[in-house]
Short mmCIF file of N, CA and C and ligand atoms in Angstrom, two decimals:
data_model
loop_
_atom_site.label_atom_id
_atom_site.label_comp_id
_atom_site.label_asym_id
_atom_site.label_seq_id
_atom_site.Cartn_x
_atom_site.Cartn_y
_atom_site.Cartn_z
N MET A 21 -81.35 121.11 -45.85
CA MET A 21 -82.03 122.19 -46.46
C MET A 21 -81.49 123.87 -45.27
N GLN A 22 -81.08 124.89 -46.12
CA GLN A 22 -80.54 126.07 -45.10
C GLN A 22 -80.92 127.09 -45.51
N ARG A 23 -81.21 127.96 -44.02
CA ARG A 23 -81.37 129.43 -44.38
C ARG A 23 -80.87 130.65 -43.92
N THR A 24 -81.02 131.65 -45.28
CA THR A 24 -79.96 132.87 -44.55
C THR A 24 -80.44 134.56 -44.45
N LEU A 25 -80.09 134.82 -43.89
CA LEU A 25 -80.90 136.79 -44.06
C LEU A 25 -80.16 137.12 -45.10
N SER A 26 -80.88 137.56 -46.42
CA SER A 26 -80.37 138.74 -47.11
C SER A 26 -81.39 140.03 -46.50
N ILE A 27 -80.26 141.05 -47.07
CA ILE A 27 -80.78 142.38 -46.77
C ILE A 27 -80.49 142.89 -47.92
N ILE A 28 -81.79 144.35 -49.14
CA ILE A 28 -81.52 144.81 -49.75
C ILE A 28 -81.04 145.92 -49.28
N LYS A 29 -80.17 146.64 -49.33
CA LYS A 29 -79.50 148.06 -48.42
C LYS A 29 -80.06 148.88 -48.71
N PRO A 30 -80.06 150.35 -48.21
CA PRO A 30 -80.97 151.54 -48.62
C PRO A 30 -80.55 151.84 -50.51
N ASP A 31 -79.34 151.58 -50.11
CA ASP A 31 -78.83 151.99 -51.54
C ASP A 31 -79.87 150.82 -53.16
N GLY A 32 -79.33 149.81 -52.50
CA GLY A 32 -80.15 149.05 -53.53
C GLY A 32 -81.65 149.30 -53.80
N VAL A 33 -82.34 149.98 -52.75
CA VAL A 33 -84.03 150.18 -52.58
C VAL A 33 -83.75 151.64 -53.28
N LYS A 34 -83.04 152.39 -53.34
CA LYS A 34 -83.16 153.84 -54.01
C LYS A 34 -83.20 153.68 -55.05
N LYS A 35 -82.21 152.79 -55.97
CA LYS A 35 -81.77 152.37 -57.26
C LYS A 35 -82.95 151.25 -57.83
N LYS A 36 -83.84 151.25 -57.11
CA LYS A 36 -84.78 150.07 -57.70
C LYS A 36 -84.44 149.15 -58.32
N LEU A 37 -83.62 148.16 -57.12
CA LEU A 37 -83.13 147.23 -57.43
C LEU A 37 -84.11 146.17 -56.60
N ILE A 38 -84.84 146.22 -56.29
CA ILE A 38 -85.48 145.13 -55.26
C ILE A 38 -86.23 143.54 -56.28
N GLY A 39 -86.78 143.98 -57.63
CA GLY A 39 -86.83 143.36 -58.21
C GLY A 39 -86.00 142.39 -58.88
N ALA A 40 -84.50 143.37 -59.12
CA ALA A 40 -83.78 142.54 -60.09
C ALA A 40 -83.07 141.84 -59.17
N VAL A 41 -82.43 142.06 -57.65
CA VAL A 41 -82.22 141.09 -56.77
C VAL A 41 -83.07 139.72 -56.47
N ILE A 42 -84.03 140.30 -56.48
CA ILE A 42 -85.13 138.72 -56.15
C ILE A 42 -84.86 137.80 -57.05
N ALA A 43 -84.63 138.39 -58.69
CA ALA A 43 -84.34 137.62 -59.53
C ALA A 43 -83.45 137.30 -59.45
N VAL A 44 -82.20 137.27 -59.22
CA VAL A 44 -81.04 137.04 -59.18
C VAL A 44 -80.95 135.86 -58.65
N PHE A 45 -81.47 135.83 -57.13
CA PHE A 45 -81.92 134.99 -56.16
C PHE A 45 -83.12 133.76 -56.68
N GLU A 46 -84.06 134.18 -57.53
CA GLU A 46 -85.18 133.12 -57.62
C GLU A 46 -84.56 132.49 -59.04
N GLU A 47 -83.68 133.17 -60.15
CA GLU A 47 -82.77 132.26 -61.07
C GLU A 47 -82.26 131.39 -60.51
N ALA A 48 -81.67 131.44 -59.69
CA ALA A 48 -80.50 130.99 -58.86
C ALA A 48 -81.13 129.35 -58.26
N GLY A 49 -82.30 129.44 -58.18
CA GLY A 49 -83.08 128.43 -57.45
C GLY A 49 -82.96 128.52 -55.94
N VAL A 50 -82.79 129.92 -55.30
CA VAL A 50 -83.00 130.07 -54.08
C VAL A 50 -84.21 130.44 -53.90
N ARG A 51 -85.24 130.16 -52.74
CA ARG A 51 -86.65 130.52 -52.32
C ARG A 51 -86.53 131.70 -51.47
N VAL A 52 -87.03 132.63 -51.51
CA VAL A 52 -87.66 133.50 -50.78
C VAL A 52 -88.48 132.80 -49.73
N ALA A 53 -88.66 132.92 -48.55
CA ALA A 53 -89.30 132.02 -47.66
C ALA A 53 -89.91 132.75 -46.49
N ALA A 54 -89.26 134.38 -46.66
CA ALA A 54 -90.09 135.49 -45.64
C ALA A 54 -89.32 136.52 -46.44
N MET A 55 -90.15 137.74 -46.36
CA MET A 55 -89.51 139.18 -46.87
C MET A 55 -90.22 140.26 -46.47
N LYS A 56 -90.12 141.81 -45.72
CA LYS A 56 -90.57 142.67 -45.34
C LYS A 56 -89.84 144.03 -45.79
N MET A 57 -90.26 144.84 -45.97
CA MET A 57 -89.88 146.61 -46.09
C MET A 57 -89.58 146.71 -44.90
N LYS A 58 -89.08 147.97 -44.04
CA LYS A 58 -88.75 148.06 -43.02
C LYS A 58 -87.55 149.28 -43.22
N LYS A 59 -87.68 150.45 -42.56
CA LYS A 59 -87.07 151.46 -41.99
C LYS A 59 -85.99 150.89 -40.74
N LEU A 60 -84.84 150.90 -40.55
CA LEU A 60 -84.15 150.12 -39.59
C LEU A 60 -84.58 151.78 -38.43
N SER A 61 -84.69 151.22 -37.35
CA SER A 61 -83.80 152.50 -36.22
C SER A 61 -82.56 152.45 -36.11
N ARG A 62 -82.28 153.40 -35.65
CA ARG A 62 -80.66 153.52 -35.03
C ARG A 62 -80.21 151.91 -34.13
N GLU A 63 -81.36 151.85 -33.13
CA GLU A 63 -80.83 150.70 -32.53
C GLU A 63 -80.73 149.45 -32.86
N GLU A 64 -81.75 149.39 -34.03
CA GLU A 64 -82.01 147.79 -34.94
C GLU A 64 -80.73 147.91 -35.45
N ALA A 65 -80.52 148.52 -36.20
CA ALA A 65 -78.77 148.86 -37.10
C ALA A 65 -78.06 148.70 -36.51
N GLU A 66 -77.38 149.13 -35.10
CA GLU A 66 -76.82 149.10 -34.13
C GLU A 66 -76.35 147.84 -33.47
N GLY A 67 -77.74 147.13 -33.36
CA GLY A 67 -77.55 145.80 -32.65
C GLY A 67 -77.28 144.70 -33.78
N PHE A 68 -77.70 144.64 -34.81
CA PHE A 68 -77.40 143.97 -36.11
C PHE A 68 -76.17 143.88 -36.36
N TYR A 69 -75.70 145.16 -36.60
CA TYR A 69 -73.89 145.02 -36.77
C TYR A 69 -72.83 145.19 -36.04
N TYR A 70 -73.54 144.98 -34.40
CA TYR A 70 -72.62 144.69 -33.27
C TYR A 70 -71.89 144.16 -33.12
N VAL A 71 -71.31 143.03 -34.31
CA VAL A 71 -69.80 142.34 -34.46
C VAL A 71 -68.63 144.02 -35.11
N HIS A 72 -69.25 144.25 -35.71
CA HIS A 72 -68.69 145.15 -36.70
C HIS A 72 -68.42 147.32 -35.46
N LYS A 73 -68.79 146.72 -34.00
CA LYS A 73 -69.13 147.68 -33.22
C LYS A 73 -67.82 148.73 -32.96
N GLN A 74 -66.44 147.69 -33.28
CA GLN A 74 -65.20 148.51 -33.06
C GLN A 74 -64.63 148.93 -33.87
N GLN A 75 -65.04 148.68 -35.48
CA GLN A 75 -64.59 149.37 -36.73
C GLN A 75 -64.64 150.82 -36.86
N PRO A 76 -63.57 151.09 -37.37
CA PRO A 76 -63.83 152.92 -37.65
C PRO A 76 -64.56 152.93 -38.48
N PHE A 77 -65.30 152.06 -39.40
CA PHE A 77 -66.58 152.25 -40.17
C PHE A 77 -67.74 152.42 -39.54
N PHE A 78 -68.27 151.63 -38.19
CA PHE A 78 -69.32 151.64 -37.71
C PHE A 78 -70.31 152.64 -37.63
N PRO A 79 -69.78 153.80 -37.13
CA PRO A 79 -71.04 155.00 -37.53
C PRO A 79 -71.84 155.43 -38.54
N GLU A 80 -70.87 155.12 -39.55
CA GLU A 80 -70.46 155.41 -41.03
C GLU A 80 -71.78 154.56 -41.71
N LEU A 81 -71.60 153.33 -41.19
CA LEU A 81 -72.51 152.12 -41.67
C LEU A 81 -73.80 152.02 -41.22
N VAL A 82 -74.03 152.34 -40.15
CA VAL A 82 -74.69 152.42 -39.13
C VAL A 82 -75.81 153.76 -39.89
N GLU A 83 -75.17 154.73 -40.11
CA GLU A 83 -76.49 156.05 -40.93
C GLU A 83 -76.88 155.72 -42.32
N PHE A 84 -75.56 154.63 -42.99
CA PHE A 84 -75.88 153.82 -44.50
C PHE A 84 -77.26 153.26 -44.26
N MET A 85 -77.04 152.86 -42.88
CA MET A 85 -78.28 151.32 -43.20
C MET A 85 -79.57 151.83 -42.35
N ILE A 86 -79.34 153.38 -42.08
CA ILE A 86 -80.89 153.57 -41.99
C ILE A 86 -81.21 154.83 -42.26
N SER A 87 -80.67 154.80 -43.43
CA SER A 87 -80.88 156.09 -44.19
C SER A 87 -81.94 156.05 -45.46
N GLY A 88 -82.72 154.90 -45.38
CA GLY A 88 -83.53 154.99 -46.12
C GLY A 88 -84.32 153.64 -45.62
N PRO A 89 -85.67 152.88 -46.22
CA PRO A 89 -86.11 151.79 -45.93
C PRO A 89 -85.26 150.49 -46.56
N VAL A 90 -85.29 149.22 -45.75
CA VAL A 90 -84.55 147.83 -46.67
C VAL A 90 -85.58 146.96 -46.78
N VAL A 91 -85.17 146.26 -47.57
CA VAL A 91 -85.58 144.82 -47.83
C VAL A 91 -84.93 144.00 -46.98
N LEU A 92 -85.83 143.11 -46.07
CA LEU A 92 -85.25 141.78 -45.40
C LEU A 92 -85.71 140.53 -45.99
N MET A 93 -84.83 139.40 -46.02
CA MET A 93 -85.54 138.38 -46.77
C MET A 93 -85.05 137.23 -45.74
N ALA A 94 -86.02 136.38 -45.56
CA ALA A 94 -85.18 134.60 -45.47
C ALA A 94 -85.02 133.96 -46.48
N LEU A 95 -84.01 133.52 -46.78
CA LEU A 95 -83.75 132.97 -48.50
C LEU A 95 -83.75 131.07 -47.81
N GLU A 96 -84.10 130.40 -48.78
CA GLU A 96 -83.84 128.98 -48.24
C GLU A 96 -83.16 128.26 -49.49
N GLY A 97 -82.38 127.15 -49.28
CA GLY A 97 -82.40 126.30 -50.60
C GLY A 97 -81.00 125.21 -49.91
N ASP A 98 -80.51 124.57 -50.59
CA ASP A 98 -79.13 123.81 -50.21
C ASP A 98 -77.80 124.48 -50.12
N ASP A 99 -76.94 124.76 -48.97
CA ASP A 99 -75.87 125.36 -49.03
C ASP A 99 -76.11 127.00 -49.24
N VAL A 100 -77.33 127.32 -48.58
CA VAL A 100 -77.82 129.09 -49.31
C VAL A 100 -76.75 129.88 -49.07
N ILE A 101 -76.11 129.54 -47.60
CA ILE A 101 -75.26 130.84 -46.46
C ILE A 101 -73.98 130.67 -48.07
N VAL A 102 -73.85 130.04 -48.01
CA VAL A 102 -72.31 130.22 -49.09
C VAL A 102 -72.92 130.72 -50.96
N ARG A 103 -74.10 130.09 -51.25
CA ARG A 103 -74.10 130.45 -52.46
C ARG A 103 -74.73 131.87 -52.86
N ASN A 104 -75.32 131.93 -51.40
CA ASN A 104 -75.88 133.34 -51.48
C ASN A 104 -74.58 134.63 -51.73
N ARG A 105 -73.78 134.19 -50.74
CA ARG A 105 -72.17 134.92 -50.52
C ARG A 105 -71.47 135.12 -52.47
N GLU A 106 -71.75 133.99 -52.94
CA GLU A 106 -71.36 133.65 -54.20
C GLU A 106 -71.93 134.92 -55.05
N LEU A 107 -73.51 134.86 -54.84
CA LEU A 107 -74.12 135.62 -56.03
C LEU A 107 -73.97 137.03 -55.17
N MET A 108 -73.84 137.78 -54.43
CA MET A 108 -73.60 138.36 -54.11
C MET A 108 -72.19 139.33 -54.03
N GLY A 109 -71.25 138.45 -54.08
CA GLY A 109 -69.78 138.84 -54.64
C GLY A 109 -68.89 139.33 -53.36
N ALA A 110 -68.01 139.76 -53.55
CA ALA A 110 -66.89 140.22 -52.63
C ALA A 110 -67.72 141.57 -51.90
N THR A 111 -67.15 142.00 -50.56
CA THR A 111 -67.69 143.07 -49.79
C THR A 111 -67.45 144.54 -50.76
N ASP A 112 -66.33 144.63 -51.81
CA ASP A 112 -65.95 145.89 -52.55
C ASP A 112 -65.97 145.14 -53.38
N PRO A 113 -67.06 146.08 -54.28
CA PRO A 113 -67.14 145.93 -55.50
C PRO A 113 -66.34 145.64 -56.44
N ALA A 114 -64.84 146.38 -56.18
CA ALA A 114 -64.01 146.27 -56.98
C ALA A 114 -63.43 145.19 -57.38
N LYS A 115 -63.72 144.10 -56.23
CA LYS A 115 -63.02 142.63 -56.24
C LYS A 115 -64.32 141.58 -56.31
N ALA A 116 -65.27 142.16 -56.44
CA ALA A 116 -66.27 141.14 -56.78
C ALA A 116 -66.05 140.62 -58.17
N ALA A 117 -66.54 139.12 -58.51
CA ALA A 117 -66.66 138.56 -59.37
C ALA A 117 -67.59 138.97 -60.82
N PRO A 118 -67.17 138.99 -61.50
CA PRO A 118 -68.17 139.46 -62.85
C PRO A 118 -69.63 138.88 -63.03
N GLY A 119 -70.42 139.96 -62.99
CA GLY A 119 -71.79 138.98 -62.99
C GLY A 119 -72.42 139.08 -61.56
N THR A 120 -72.15 138.98 -60.31
CA THR A 120 -72.50 139.31 -59.21
C THR A 120 -72.64 140.45 -59.03
N ILE A 121 -73.82 140.73 -58.04
CA ILE A 121 -74.96 141.41 -57.34
C ILE A 121 -74.35 142.92 -57.40
N ARG A 122 -73.20 142.82 -56.32
CA ARG A 122 -72.28 143.71 -55.97
C ARG A 122 -71.37 144.05 -57.29
N ALA A 123 -70.50 143.29 -58.31
CA ALA A 123 -70.52 143.44 -59.19
C ALA A 123 -70.72 144.55 -60.38
N ARG A 124 -72.11 144.13 -60.60
CA ARG A 124 -72.98 145.00 -61.18
C ARG A 124 -73.80 146.04 -61.13
N TRP A 125 -73.82 146.49 -59.67
CA TRP A 125 -74.82 147.30 -59.18
C TRP A 125 -74.05 148.01 -58.34
N ALA A 126 -73.27 147.56 -57.18
CA ALA A 126 -72.60 148.38 -55.82
C ALA A 126 -71.65 149.31 -56.15
N ASP A 127 -72.00 150.40 -55.22
CA ASP A 127 -70.94 152.00 -55.93
C ASP A 127 -69.54 151.88 -55.08
N SER A 128 -69.51 151.40 -53.94
CA SER A 128 -68.47 151.54 -52.52
C SER A 128 -68.38 150.17 -52.22
N LYS A 129 -66.98 149.93 -51.25
CA LYS A 129 -67.14 148.96 -50.06
C LYS A 129 -68.38 149.21 -49.25
N GLN A 130 -69.22 150.23 -48.75
CA GLN A 130 -69.97 150.55 -47.90
C GLN A 130 -71.71 150.26 -48.58
N ASN A 131 -71.44 150.88 -49.70
CA ASN A 131 -72.80 151.09 -50.50
C ASN A 131 -72.54 150.24 -51.50
N ASN A 132 -73.03 148.82 -50.82
CA ASN A 132 -72.49 147.12 -51.80
C ASN A 132 -74.06 146.57 -51.99
N ILE A 133 -75.41 147.28 -51.71
CA ILE A 133 -76.61 147.01 -52.28
C ILE A 133 -77.11 145.82 -51.47
N VAL A 134 -76.22 144.73 -51.12
CA VAL A 134 -76.84 143.70 -50.35
C VAL A 134 -76.22 143.12 -49.10
N HIS A 135 -76.77 142.42 -48.33
CA HIS A 135 -75.98 141.78 -46.69
C HIS A 135 -76.58 140.37 -47.02
N GLY A 136 -75.75 139.62 -46.84
CA GLY A 136 -75.96 138.12 -46.52
C GLY A 136 -75.05 137.32 -45.35
N SER A 137 -75.51 137.04 -44.60
CA SER A 137 -75.55 136.11 -43.40
C SER A 137 -74.11 135.08 -43.79
N ASP A 138 -73.00 135.36 -43.05
CA ASP A 138 -71.79 134.55 -43.44
C ASP A 138 -71.77 133.06 -42.67
N SER A 139 -72.26 133.03 -41.96
CA SER A 139 -72.27 131.48 -41.46
C SER A 139 -73.32 130.76 -40.64
N VAL A 140 -73.77 129.42 -40.48
CA VAL A 140 -74.84 129.06 -40.11
C VAL A 140 -75.32 129.85 -38.64
N GLU A 141 -74.24 130.35 -37.58
CA GLU A 141 -74.57 131.00 -36.28
C GLU A 141 -75.13 132.01 -36.73
N SER A 142 -74.29 132.94 -37.56
CA SER A 142 -75.34 134.70 -37.94
C SER A 142 -76.46 133.98 -38.85
N ALA A 143 -76.18 133.06 -39.10
CA ALA A 143 -77.53 132.93 -40.21
C ALA A 143 -78.85 132.76 -38.86
N ARG A 144 -78.46 132.45 -37.91
CA ARG A 144 -79.59 132.02 -36.96
C ARG A 144 -79.42 133.27 -36.27
N PHE A 145 -78.70 133.90 -35.78
CA PHE A 145 -78.82 134.78 -35.18
C PHE A 145 -79.69 136.21 -36.18
N GLU A 146 -79.26 136.44 -37.34
CA GLU A 146 -80.01 137.71 -37.77
C GLU A 146 -81.17 137.26 -38.44
N ILE A 147 -81.84 136.25 -38.71
CA ILE A 147 -83.12 135.73 -39.51
C ILE A 147 -83.80 135.85 -37.87
N GLY A 148 -83.19 135.63 -36.68
CA GLY A 148 -84.27 135.77 -35.64
C GLY A 148 -84.74 136.99 -35.19
N TYR A 149 -83.17 138.03 -35.47
CA TYR A 149 -83.57 139.47 -35.21
C TYR A 149 -84.19 140.12 -36.22
N PHE A 150 -85.00 139.46 -37.02
CA PHE A 150 -86.04 140.16 -37.89
C PHE A 150 -87.17 139.76 -38.04
N PHE A 151 -86.94 138.09 -37.79
CA PHE A 151 -88.61 137.26 -38.23
C PHE A 151 -88.94 136.43 -37.00
N ALA A 152 -89.69 136.58 -36.79
CA ALA A 152 -90.57 135.31 -35.60
C ALA A 152 -90.53 133.97 -36.44
N GLU A 153 -90.41 132.91 -35.60
CA GLU A 153 -90.75 131.68 -37.03
C GLU A 153 -91.82 131.69 -37.65
N ILE A 154 -93.13 132.46 -36.99
CA ILE A 154 -94.56 132.22 -37.52
C ILE A 154 -94.58 132.74 -38.86
N GLU A 155 -93.64 133.86 -38.99
CA GLU A 155 -93.38 134.54 -40.18
C GLU A 155 -92.74 133.73 -41.59
N ILE A 156 -91.95 132.99 -41.10
CA ILE A 156 -91.18 132.23 -42.18
C ILE A 156 -92.08 131.20 -43.21
N CYS A 157 -92.16 131.07 -44.67
CA CYS A 157 -93.22 130.22 -44.94
C CYS A 157 -92.37 129.26 -45.59
P1 LIG B 224 -69.93 141.76 -45.78
O1 LIG B 224 -70.18 140.63 -45.18
O2 LIG B 224 -69.68 141.44 -46.88
O3 LIG B 224 -71.04 142.36 -46.01
O4 LIG B 224 -68.62 142.47 -45.23
P2 LIG B 224 -68.50 142.78 -43.72
O5 LIG B 224 -69.30 141.65 -42.87
O6 LIG B 224 -66.86 142.77 -43.65
O7 LIG B 224 -68.71 144.07 -43.57
C1 LIG B 224 -70.20 144.25 -42.95
C2 LIG B 224 -70.39 145.50 -44.28
O8 LIG B 224 -69.81 147.21 -43.85
C3 LIG B 224 -70.24 145.90 -45.63
O9 LIG B 224 -71.08 145.02 -46.38
C4 LIG B 224 -70.25 147.26 -45.95
O10 LIG B 224 -71.14 147.58 -46.33
C5 LIG B 224 -69.70 147.71 -44.77
N1 LIG B 224 -68.02 148.23 -45.02
C6 LIG B 224 -67.00 147.06 -44.91
N2 LIG B 224 -65.82 147.30 -44.64
C7 LIG B 224 -66.27 148.76 -44.75
C8 LIG B 224 -65.12 149.64 -44.91
O11 LIG B 224 -63.73 149.85 -44.87
N3 LIG B 224 -65.26 151.30 -44.94
C9 LIG B 224 -66.83 151.55 -44.90
N4 LIG B 224 -67.18 152.38 -45.29
N5 LIG B 224 -67.74 149.89 -44.86
C10 LIG B 224 -67.34 148.87 -44.81
#
């Protein structure tokens, strides 16, 4: 059993896709183990995406992530890190497989509806960044 961090980004919340995205996870047999809605501070967004600090798109990415509330979730299931990435689709919606969350609803490489941890190490860091162990059911 594995855990991963999922974020419904500000574009997904603005498009009223919270329910639709969670339905994708639940219909795939993935369990929501923790969830909260939050407007990230600049410091929280910068710290979360610290691995991208040197990227030219970093300032724009941070602005996007603080442009409205997000929904933070810890997802649980067998091989859920890879399975969640499959459900999300490629970063660039133009390259995302048909039927994936990003292919269905994302507008651009940046405004791509969801985040999902990409490794066991990042999942551990990212879940711990937003959730105390006691908040995970
Ligand atoms: P992910 O793991 O599929 O989310 O992709 P990455 O870890 O490579 O990038 C993190 C996030 O940065 C993406 O989900 C996008 O929101 C954003 N991003 C990635 N590449 C670009 C880019 O070329 N331009 C902009 N503006 N944002 C990007």
